[in-house]
PDB file of N, CA and C in Angstrom:
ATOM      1  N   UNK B   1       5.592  -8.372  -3.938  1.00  0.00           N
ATOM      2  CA  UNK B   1       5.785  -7.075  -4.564  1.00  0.00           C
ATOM      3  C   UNK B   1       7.197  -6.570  -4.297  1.00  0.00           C
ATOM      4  N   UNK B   2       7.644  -6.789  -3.234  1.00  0.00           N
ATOM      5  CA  UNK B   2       8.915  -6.343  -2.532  1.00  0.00           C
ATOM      6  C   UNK B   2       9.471  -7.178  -1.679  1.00  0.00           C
ATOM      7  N   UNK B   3      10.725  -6.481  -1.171  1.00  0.00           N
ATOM      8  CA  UNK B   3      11.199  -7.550  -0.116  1.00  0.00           C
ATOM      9  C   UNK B   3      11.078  -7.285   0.791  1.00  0.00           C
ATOM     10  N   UNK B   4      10.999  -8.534   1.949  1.00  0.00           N
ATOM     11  CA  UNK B   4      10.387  -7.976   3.422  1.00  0.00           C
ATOM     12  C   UNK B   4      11.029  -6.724   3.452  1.00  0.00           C
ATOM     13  N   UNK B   5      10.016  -6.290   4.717  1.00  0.00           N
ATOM     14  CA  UNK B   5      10.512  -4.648   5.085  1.00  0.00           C
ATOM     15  C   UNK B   5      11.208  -3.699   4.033  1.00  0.00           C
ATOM     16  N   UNK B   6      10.739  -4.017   2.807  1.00  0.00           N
ATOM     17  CA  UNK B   6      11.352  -3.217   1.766  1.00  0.00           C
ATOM     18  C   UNK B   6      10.314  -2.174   1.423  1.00  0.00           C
ATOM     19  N   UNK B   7      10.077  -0.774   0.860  1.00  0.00           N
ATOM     20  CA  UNK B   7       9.063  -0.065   0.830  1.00  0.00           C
ATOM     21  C   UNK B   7       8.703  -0.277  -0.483  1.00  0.00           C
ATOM     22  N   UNK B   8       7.303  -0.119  -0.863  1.00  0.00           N
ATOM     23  CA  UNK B   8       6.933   0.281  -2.303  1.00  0.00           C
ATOM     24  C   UNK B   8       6.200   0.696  -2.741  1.00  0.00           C
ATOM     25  N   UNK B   9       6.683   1.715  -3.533  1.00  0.00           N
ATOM     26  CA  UNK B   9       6.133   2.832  -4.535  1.00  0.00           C
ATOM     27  C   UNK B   9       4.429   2.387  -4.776  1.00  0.00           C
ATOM     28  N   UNK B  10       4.137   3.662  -4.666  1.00  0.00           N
ATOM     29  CA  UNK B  10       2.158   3.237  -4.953  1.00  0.00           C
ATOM     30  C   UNK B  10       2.199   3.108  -6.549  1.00  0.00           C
ATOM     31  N   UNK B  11       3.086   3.647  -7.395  1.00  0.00           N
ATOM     32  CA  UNK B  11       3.522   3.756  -9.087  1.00  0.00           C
ATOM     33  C   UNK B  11       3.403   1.737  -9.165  1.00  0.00           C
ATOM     34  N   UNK B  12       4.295   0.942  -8.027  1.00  0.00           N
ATOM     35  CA  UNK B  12       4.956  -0.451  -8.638  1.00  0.00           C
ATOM     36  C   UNK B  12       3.161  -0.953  -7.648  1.00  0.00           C
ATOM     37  N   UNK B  13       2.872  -0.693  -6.955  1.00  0.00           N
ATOM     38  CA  UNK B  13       1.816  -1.349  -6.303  1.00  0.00           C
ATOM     39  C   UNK B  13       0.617  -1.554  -7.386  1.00  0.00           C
ATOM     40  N   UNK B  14       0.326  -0.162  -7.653  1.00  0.00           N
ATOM     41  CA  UNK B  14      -0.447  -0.308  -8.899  1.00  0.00           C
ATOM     42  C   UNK B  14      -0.012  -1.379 -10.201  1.00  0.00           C
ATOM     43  N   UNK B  15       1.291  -1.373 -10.860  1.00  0.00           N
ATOM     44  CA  UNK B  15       1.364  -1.780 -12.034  1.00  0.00           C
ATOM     45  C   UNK B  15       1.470  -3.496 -11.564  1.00  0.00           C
ATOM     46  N   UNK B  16       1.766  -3.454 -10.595  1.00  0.00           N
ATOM     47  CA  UNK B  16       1.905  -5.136  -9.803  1.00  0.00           C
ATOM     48  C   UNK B  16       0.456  -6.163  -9.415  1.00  0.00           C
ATOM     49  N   UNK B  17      -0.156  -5.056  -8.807  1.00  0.00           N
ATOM     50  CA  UNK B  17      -1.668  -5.446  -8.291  1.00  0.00           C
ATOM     51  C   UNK B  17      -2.766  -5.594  -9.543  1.00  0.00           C
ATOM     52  N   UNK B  18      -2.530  -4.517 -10.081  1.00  0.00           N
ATOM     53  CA  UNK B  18      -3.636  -4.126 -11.032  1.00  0.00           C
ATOM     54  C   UNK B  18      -3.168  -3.979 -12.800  1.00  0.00           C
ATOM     55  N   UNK B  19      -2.005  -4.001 -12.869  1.00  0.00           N
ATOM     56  CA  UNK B  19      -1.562  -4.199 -14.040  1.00  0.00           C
ATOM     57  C   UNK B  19      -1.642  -3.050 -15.504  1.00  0.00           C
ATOM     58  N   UNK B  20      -1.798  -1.700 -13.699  1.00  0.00           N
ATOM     59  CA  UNK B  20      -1.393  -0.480 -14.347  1.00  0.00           C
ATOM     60  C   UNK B  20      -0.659   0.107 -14.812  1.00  0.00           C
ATOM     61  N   UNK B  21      -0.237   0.858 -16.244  1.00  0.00           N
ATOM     62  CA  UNK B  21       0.718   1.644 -16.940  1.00  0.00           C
ATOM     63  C   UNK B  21       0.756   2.921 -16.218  1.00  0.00           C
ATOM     64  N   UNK B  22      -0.711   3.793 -16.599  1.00  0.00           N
ATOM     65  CA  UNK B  22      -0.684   4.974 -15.858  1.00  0.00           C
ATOM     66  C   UNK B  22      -1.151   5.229 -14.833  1.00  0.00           C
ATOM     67  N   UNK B  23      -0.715   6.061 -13.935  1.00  0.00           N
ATOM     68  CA  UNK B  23      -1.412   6.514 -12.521  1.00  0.00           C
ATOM     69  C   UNK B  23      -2.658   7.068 -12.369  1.00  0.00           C
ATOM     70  N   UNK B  24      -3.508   6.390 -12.491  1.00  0.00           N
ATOM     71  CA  UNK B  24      -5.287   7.062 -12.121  1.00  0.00           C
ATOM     72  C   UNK B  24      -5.160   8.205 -10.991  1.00  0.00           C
ATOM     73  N   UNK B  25      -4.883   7.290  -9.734  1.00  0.00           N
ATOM     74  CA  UNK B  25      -4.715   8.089  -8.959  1.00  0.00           C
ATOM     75  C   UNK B  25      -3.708   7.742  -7.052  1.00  0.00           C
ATOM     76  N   UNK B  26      -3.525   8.444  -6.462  1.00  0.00           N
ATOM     77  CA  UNK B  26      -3.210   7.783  -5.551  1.00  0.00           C
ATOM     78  C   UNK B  26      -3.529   7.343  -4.608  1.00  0.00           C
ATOM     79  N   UNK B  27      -5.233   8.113  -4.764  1.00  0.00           N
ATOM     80  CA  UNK B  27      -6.403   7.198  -3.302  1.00  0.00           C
ATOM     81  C   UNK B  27      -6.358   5.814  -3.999  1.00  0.00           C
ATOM     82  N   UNK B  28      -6.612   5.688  -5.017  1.00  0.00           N
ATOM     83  CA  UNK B  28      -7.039   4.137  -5.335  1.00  0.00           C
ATOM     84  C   UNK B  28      -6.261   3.501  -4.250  1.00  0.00           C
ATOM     85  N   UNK B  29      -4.433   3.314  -4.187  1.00  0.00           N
ATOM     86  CA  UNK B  29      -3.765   2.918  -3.535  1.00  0.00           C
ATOM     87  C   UNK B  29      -3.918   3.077  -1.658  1.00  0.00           C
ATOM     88  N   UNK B  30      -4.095   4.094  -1.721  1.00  0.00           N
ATOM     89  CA  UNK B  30      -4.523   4.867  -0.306  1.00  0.00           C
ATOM     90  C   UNK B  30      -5.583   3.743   0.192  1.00  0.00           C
ATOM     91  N   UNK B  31      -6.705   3.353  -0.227  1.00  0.00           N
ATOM     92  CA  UNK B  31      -8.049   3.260   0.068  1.00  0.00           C
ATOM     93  C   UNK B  31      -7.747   1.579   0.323  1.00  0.00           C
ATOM     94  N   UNK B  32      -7.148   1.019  -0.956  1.00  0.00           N
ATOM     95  CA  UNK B  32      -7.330  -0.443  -0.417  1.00  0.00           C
ATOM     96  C   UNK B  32      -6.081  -0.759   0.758  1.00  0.00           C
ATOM     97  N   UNK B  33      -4.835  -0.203   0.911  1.00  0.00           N
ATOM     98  CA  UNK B  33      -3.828  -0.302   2.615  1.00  0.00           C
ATOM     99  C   UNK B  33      -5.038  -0.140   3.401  1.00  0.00           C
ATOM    100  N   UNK B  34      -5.807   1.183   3.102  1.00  0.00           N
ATOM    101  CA  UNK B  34      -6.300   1.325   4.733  1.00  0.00           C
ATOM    102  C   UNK B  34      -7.465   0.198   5.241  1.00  0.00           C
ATOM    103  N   UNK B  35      -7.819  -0.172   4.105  1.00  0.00           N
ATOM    104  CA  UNK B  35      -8.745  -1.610   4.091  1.00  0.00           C
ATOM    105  C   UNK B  35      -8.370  -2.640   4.698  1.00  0.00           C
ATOM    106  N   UNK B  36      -6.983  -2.813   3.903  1.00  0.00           N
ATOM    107  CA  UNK B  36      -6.271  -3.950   4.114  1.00  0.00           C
ATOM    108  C   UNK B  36      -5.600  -3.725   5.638  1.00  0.00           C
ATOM    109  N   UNK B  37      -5.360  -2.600   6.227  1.00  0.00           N
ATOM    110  CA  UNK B  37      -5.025  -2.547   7.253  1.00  0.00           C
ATOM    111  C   UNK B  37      -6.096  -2.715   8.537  1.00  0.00           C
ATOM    112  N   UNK B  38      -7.153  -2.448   8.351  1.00  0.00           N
ATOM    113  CA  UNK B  38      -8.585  -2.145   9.277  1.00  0.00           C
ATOM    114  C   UNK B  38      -8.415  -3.830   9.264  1.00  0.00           C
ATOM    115  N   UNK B  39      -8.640  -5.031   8.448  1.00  0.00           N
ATOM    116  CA  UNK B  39      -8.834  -6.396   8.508  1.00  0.00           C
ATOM    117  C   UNK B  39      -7.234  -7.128   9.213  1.00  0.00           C
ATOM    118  N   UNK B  40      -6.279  -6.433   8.633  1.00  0.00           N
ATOM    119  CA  UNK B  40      -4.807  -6.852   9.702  1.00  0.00           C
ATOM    120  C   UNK B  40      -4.430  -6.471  10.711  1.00  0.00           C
ATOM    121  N   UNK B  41      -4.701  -5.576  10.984  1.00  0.00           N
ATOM    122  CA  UNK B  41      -3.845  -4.540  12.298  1.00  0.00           C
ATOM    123  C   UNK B  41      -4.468  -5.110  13.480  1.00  0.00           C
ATOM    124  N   UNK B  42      -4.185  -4.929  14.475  1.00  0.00           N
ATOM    125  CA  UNK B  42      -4.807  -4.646  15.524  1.00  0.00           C
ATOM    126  C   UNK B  42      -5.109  -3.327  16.000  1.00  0.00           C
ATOM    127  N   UNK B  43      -4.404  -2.489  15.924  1.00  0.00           N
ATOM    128  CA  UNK B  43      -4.494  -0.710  15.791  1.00  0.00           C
ATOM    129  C   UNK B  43      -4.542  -0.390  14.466  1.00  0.00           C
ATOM    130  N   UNK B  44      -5.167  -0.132  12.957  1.00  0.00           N
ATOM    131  CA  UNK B  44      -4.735   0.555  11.900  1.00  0.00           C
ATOM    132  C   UNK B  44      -3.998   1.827  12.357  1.00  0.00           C
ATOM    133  N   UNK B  45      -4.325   2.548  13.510  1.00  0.00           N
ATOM    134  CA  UNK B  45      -4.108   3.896  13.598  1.00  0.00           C
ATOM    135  C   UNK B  45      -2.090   4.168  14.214  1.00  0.00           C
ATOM    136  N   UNK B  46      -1.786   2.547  14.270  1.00  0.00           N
ATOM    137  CA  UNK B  46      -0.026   2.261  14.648  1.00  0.00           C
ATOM    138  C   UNK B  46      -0.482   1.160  14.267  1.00  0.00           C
ATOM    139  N   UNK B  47      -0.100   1.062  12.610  1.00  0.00           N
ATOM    140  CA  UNK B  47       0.121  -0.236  11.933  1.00  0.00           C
ATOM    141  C   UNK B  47       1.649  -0.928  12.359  1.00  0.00           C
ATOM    142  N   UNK B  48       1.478  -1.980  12.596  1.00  0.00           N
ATOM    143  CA  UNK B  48       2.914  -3.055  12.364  1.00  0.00           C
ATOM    144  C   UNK B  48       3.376  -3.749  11.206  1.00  0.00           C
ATOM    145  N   UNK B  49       2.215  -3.994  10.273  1.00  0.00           N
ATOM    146  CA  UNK B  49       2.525  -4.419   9.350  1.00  0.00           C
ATOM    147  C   UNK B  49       2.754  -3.897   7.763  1.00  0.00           C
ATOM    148  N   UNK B  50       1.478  -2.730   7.621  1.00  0.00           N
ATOM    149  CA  UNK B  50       1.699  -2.061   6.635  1.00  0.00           C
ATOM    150  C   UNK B  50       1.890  -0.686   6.936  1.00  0.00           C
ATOM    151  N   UNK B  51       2.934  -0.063   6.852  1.00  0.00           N
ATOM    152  CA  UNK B  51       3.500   1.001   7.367  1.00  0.00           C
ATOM    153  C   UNK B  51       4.062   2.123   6.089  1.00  0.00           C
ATOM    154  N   UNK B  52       3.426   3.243   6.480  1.00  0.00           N
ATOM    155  CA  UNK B  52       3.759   4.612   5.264  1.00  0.00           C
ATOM    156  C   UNK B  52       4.989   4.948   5.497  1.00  0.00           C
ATOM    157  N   UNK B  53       5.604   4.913   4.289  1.00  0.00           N
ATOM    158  CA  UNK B  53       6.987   5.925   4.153  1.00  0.00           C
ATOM    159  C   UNK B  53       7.018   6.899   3.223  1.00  0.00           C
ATOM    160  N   UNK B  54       6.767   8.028   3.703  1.00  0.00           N
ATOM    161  CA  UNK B  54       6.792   9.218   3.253  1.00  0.00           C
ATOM    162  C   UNK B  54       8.196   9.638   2.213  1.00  0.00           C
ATOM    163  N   UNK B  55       7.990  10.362   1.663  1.00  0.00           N
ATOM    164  CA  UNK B  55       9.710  10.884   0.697  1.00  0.00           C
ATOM    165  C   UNK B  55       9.517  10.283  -0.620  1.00  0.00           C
TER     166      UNK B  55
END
């Protein structure tokens, strides 16, 4: 989707993953990280790997 340690937009996650035009919404995006984080992390709650950038 990106380049390492590069951030990305929940807008390109969607149209990348799912092969969305418009924005449903932004839990959709929300819901499967925190998924995907609960099965990677060892802490979800101080992720190392998938990490929020706010702005």
């Amino acid at each position: 989707i990106g380049g390492h340690g590069e951030p990305v937009s929940r807008e390109r996650f969607l149209d990348v993953v799912w092969g969305y035009t418009a924005f449903p919404t932004t839990r959709t995006v929300d819901n499967h990280i925190a998924s995907l984080r609960s099965k990677i992390e060892k802490d979800p709650e101080t992720p190392r790997w998938i990490k929020t950038v706010h702005g």
